[in-house]
């Protein structure tokens, strides 16, 4: 069983969010974007401790904004967790039976789902924020009868224990006898009674010998016996010195992991190793915990949900890069936050969630395979579904229309018609429009596959950028960096990723990727046939004319070298070529100059870029489309 | 692993009972006579199935016909296997369907928080409104019983016309039925018949849901299977599909007395045909003295509509209070009045501490009312015990209606009830039509307007004003209904002119709260509390020093030390209708089963009485008396 979707309203930085989850889901975003709020939402929703302080919500958990300055007034905090089988009977039989009363069924595909909602608002009568857990039916109405009994919650939690590993993992805490994993592991160790007795006898004997070995120790014990005279007790007490453990638990509870980095190095306790080793060890401790005792502590069918913050903490880039593999192999469902481009390099695109904080609060973007509209089932849509060759389905376990690709206009219109003339037509049409619009941003597996192949090198970096600037090749890459610096807008400082798409795939993939994941983007291409072709390919992906005008720039004089010449930069370019040892370049005519430049594209561009960076006046003379694009980057949405 | 309570229970079973209890897989049909321990067989089997499979998570379903029987069964299962009790779903057909619709009803457009209309007055009101809105004939309100009949046969409104010989009759019924169902659905409400009919529709339209029930509930048990009607049987059949075989039914074809409600020997025959069950008989009667068992056997062989190979009852009771010839008395009186007075006199002589173990049974209410006044004259506590769909006292009627109004602020029926009840309670004269008009002007809620209207009539009545304020505050926070109920209960007087109604209702209320709490938990929200309240009888539990007066139908499944069956005369038992239908009619056989059920309620002693004259008409003694082989008195007793 795993969480398939989480909907959050009015929780901390999040006004509204709707996030789908897979076996591993990776959240990225700047500090304070809301990544931890998502993990916390899961933790609060799936761990309820009756009468225990610190569970549920506090006033600090309510999303505040200009329209809502007081957490006690306004809409409730709502967290909705959805779990659904991918295929019928994916969940174990015992889970089905145990959770029977809260399970909802898609009676057509027989897939089971569970929808749980936690909501919380200020209750004046109770003078506190009162949380309320309930299971919902497919229409998102609370279940009644047996499905509403509180006991369901405890059983449900048993199947889905949540573990939270914070960014600051302290090995001495995690490996203490009171910790969530280590302590529980140690407590399950069973020492056979005879061995326990024998150990105790040996400890006693050794202890006595040690005390006898030096009179100082014996005297110390006698001295301490005076405690009983001071303490207000009638019965005379005794004090003794214990140099050895009293029992086997004393030994076990002091057990510690020692680790040798490589042969020949000393064995050292974990706490004496570097931070990276310590951080990693906690993750592997979790793995051991789940594999060894989770099912005894919870249920054989339980799935651990691991909320893992910044697994790359303190790790060398190489180690961070290989971490994905280890994390995806951890048991259970993993929800990971990261700030590491190296880690992200190996995360499949579909698993990435980009978390941002915007004017209206936190937003979450992803590249879903499916787009869902919460509309009721009506018989009229069955024919549309049947004709859609699998593109459209209806999920009766969650009562949602599901579109698995870009929804064509004609089918969209048929759907609108099917829901016409109802009292709730307006709301349904709005939901359909939203799903249809979102589906236009669909990126197929084939295209993502292509990106996996070509763009691995840059993907880590571009997802941490704030804006994308698409250019054709390396010379443009160098040049825009230099020009921007010369114009006082350092691209690196402002989080702009420049993507030279010729080496990394095709421009339209980056454009749709940027759109789907919410990265503001611009493209500057050559004005020749190839360059204009790029713009056509981009706009063919359902970008409006307005978007095209706003986001794409082309060099009017043709390709880059032609444009530089057209902008009268012959002298500067010739000087560069001469500096490269091409003395004859000083006398080249334009045509020859262009040819010579083309033969050494990145070479001249790097030097020219450096000159621009140092010389604002020169930067101002560079091709206008570049300068306009750089200007437009500021405040780009 | 079998815990001790269960192993004791198992060791106390007879051989035949043990065979039934240890039956594991496959269909089984148990023919169990009265007093043969069938409830014990059912509960022990549930407990054993669960105890034998502590590591499995499948559940066991046991359905019966009254909430009381279900409560008793689940209490017993809990006592036997406390740690496995969660895995048992024990309820009535209606409560089971209610749960199914609460969980999965949205697939056929039913919200989980539907209201249940259990009162005919409410349903008539709904139908009247529906007819008015659809512009149909006002007289068609009387079609409600026709609608109920269609529903009990699982006929949906669309196409219901074809069930009528006359097409214009059919078309009219279909229109009215359609309007009625639409109105129910508009009000987010279901009536009793819809619970079964809609559950059947759900599992028929979505076989996947039936499949889920087959998977989760590995064993099904049915108590009093002979009372199953056509709709209930077809629901079971659809749920079971083609492959499910673990059905276990306990029935007595000699106790079918709900034929008028659709129960029929046919259902037993269908079960046999559809499931080909193993059959087991439990003929030994551990309840009645041998004389009564013999009389019952002599009586019931006159019926033909019963299992051919059915064994006669065997007397299995070992400790008898009286000697053999003292177990049955047959008394004859001159008139019904004398009969009632003399029986009352006899009861008055019994030690009052044992009145709780005395019952007077009659075919109809008429004789029970006579007996009640006769007993009251002799200062014997006696109540007529029967299912009550609603409370009696204005106080509790008001309380229940306010709860409903708070949950459904637009519910006019609830407004009518609470207004009427409060007017009766405090002598106010608030008028519903004025309240409704006022809300249209002020846009306040019905309850708020009622509060305004009623306060003008209350003057400075402290309690009345306090109650109105309580109700108004409560309506704004319906989730705090428990506090409201407690506050109102504290203000309902212990006695007034209608003291006995208040006392009975109060006892019924606390019984209901206990029973509901056990089913859905003590913290269940208001809408579920009201759903559970609606499907339960509001009858007060009979006190320990009180004689129970019951119709034979109401006595089914019950037992008493001393049983008086009164009105043993032709035209009464057997009824006038059955005599009209003929000596060998199905109706006559049902009357005979009524008699069979009546006499087998007695644990120690049975008194059968008749008069020569009822309501001024002379009557012959019941044929059943001679069929049972009794010599009749020559003269009426004085």
mmCIF file of C-alpha atoms in Angstrom, chain B residues 256-257 259-260 263-265 303-305 575 577-579 581-594 624:
data_model
loop_
_atom_site.group_PDB
_atom_site.id
_atom_site.type_symbol
_atom_site.label_atom_id
_atom_site.label_comp_id
_atom_site.label_asym_id
_atom_site.label_seq_id
_atom_site.Cartn_x
_atom_site.Cartn_y
_atom_site.Cartn_z
ATOM 1 C CA UNK B 256 -43.582 -18.942 9.277
ATOM 2 C CA UNK B 257 -46.028 -16.351 10.529
ATOM 3 C CA UNK B 259 -46.633 -14.666 5.183
ATOM 4 C CA UNK B 260 -48.541 -11.379 4.877
ATOM 5 C CA UNK B 263 -42.275 -14.633 4.104
ATOM 6 C CA UNK B 264 -43.036 -17.942 2.542
ATOM 7 C CA UNK B 265 -42.136 -21.582 2.469
ATOM 8 C CA UNK B 303 -50.163 -28.635 7.922
ATOM 9 C CA UNK B 304 -49.059 -29.803 4.488
ATOM 10 C CA UNK B 305 -46.805 -26.892 3.457
ATOM 11 C CA UNK B 575 -58.765 -15.717 11.987
ATOM 12 C CA UNK B 577 -59.955 -14.364 6.906
ATOM 13 C CA UNK B 578 -58.333 -17.789 7.090
ATOM 14 C CA UNK B 579 -61.687 -19.452 7.609
ATOM 15 C CA UNK B 581 -59.990 -18.867 2.584
ATOM 16 C CA UNK B 582 -60.846 -22.446 3.466
ATOM 17 C CA UNK B 583 -59.833 -25.297 5.681
ATOM 18 C CA UNK B 584 -56.808 -26.298 3.639
ATOM 19 C CA UNK B 585 -55.763 -22.816 2.618
ATOM 20 C CA UNK B 586 -52.286 -21.373 3.075
ATOM 21 C CA UNK B 587 -53.901 -18.827 5.387
ATOM 22 C CA UNK B 588 -55.273 -21.558 7.634
ATOM 23 C CA UNK B 589 -51.864 -23.180 7.782
ATOM 24 C CA UNK B 590 -50.372 -19.867 8.828
ATOM 25 C CA UNK B 591 -52.951 -19.574 11.618
ATOM 26 C CA UNK B 592 -51.970 -23.030 12.775
ATOM 27 C CA UNK B 593 -48.345 -21.989 12.846
ATOM 28 C CA UNK B 594 -49.404 -18.956 14.888
ATOM 29 C CA UNK B 624 -56.697 -26.052 17.080
#
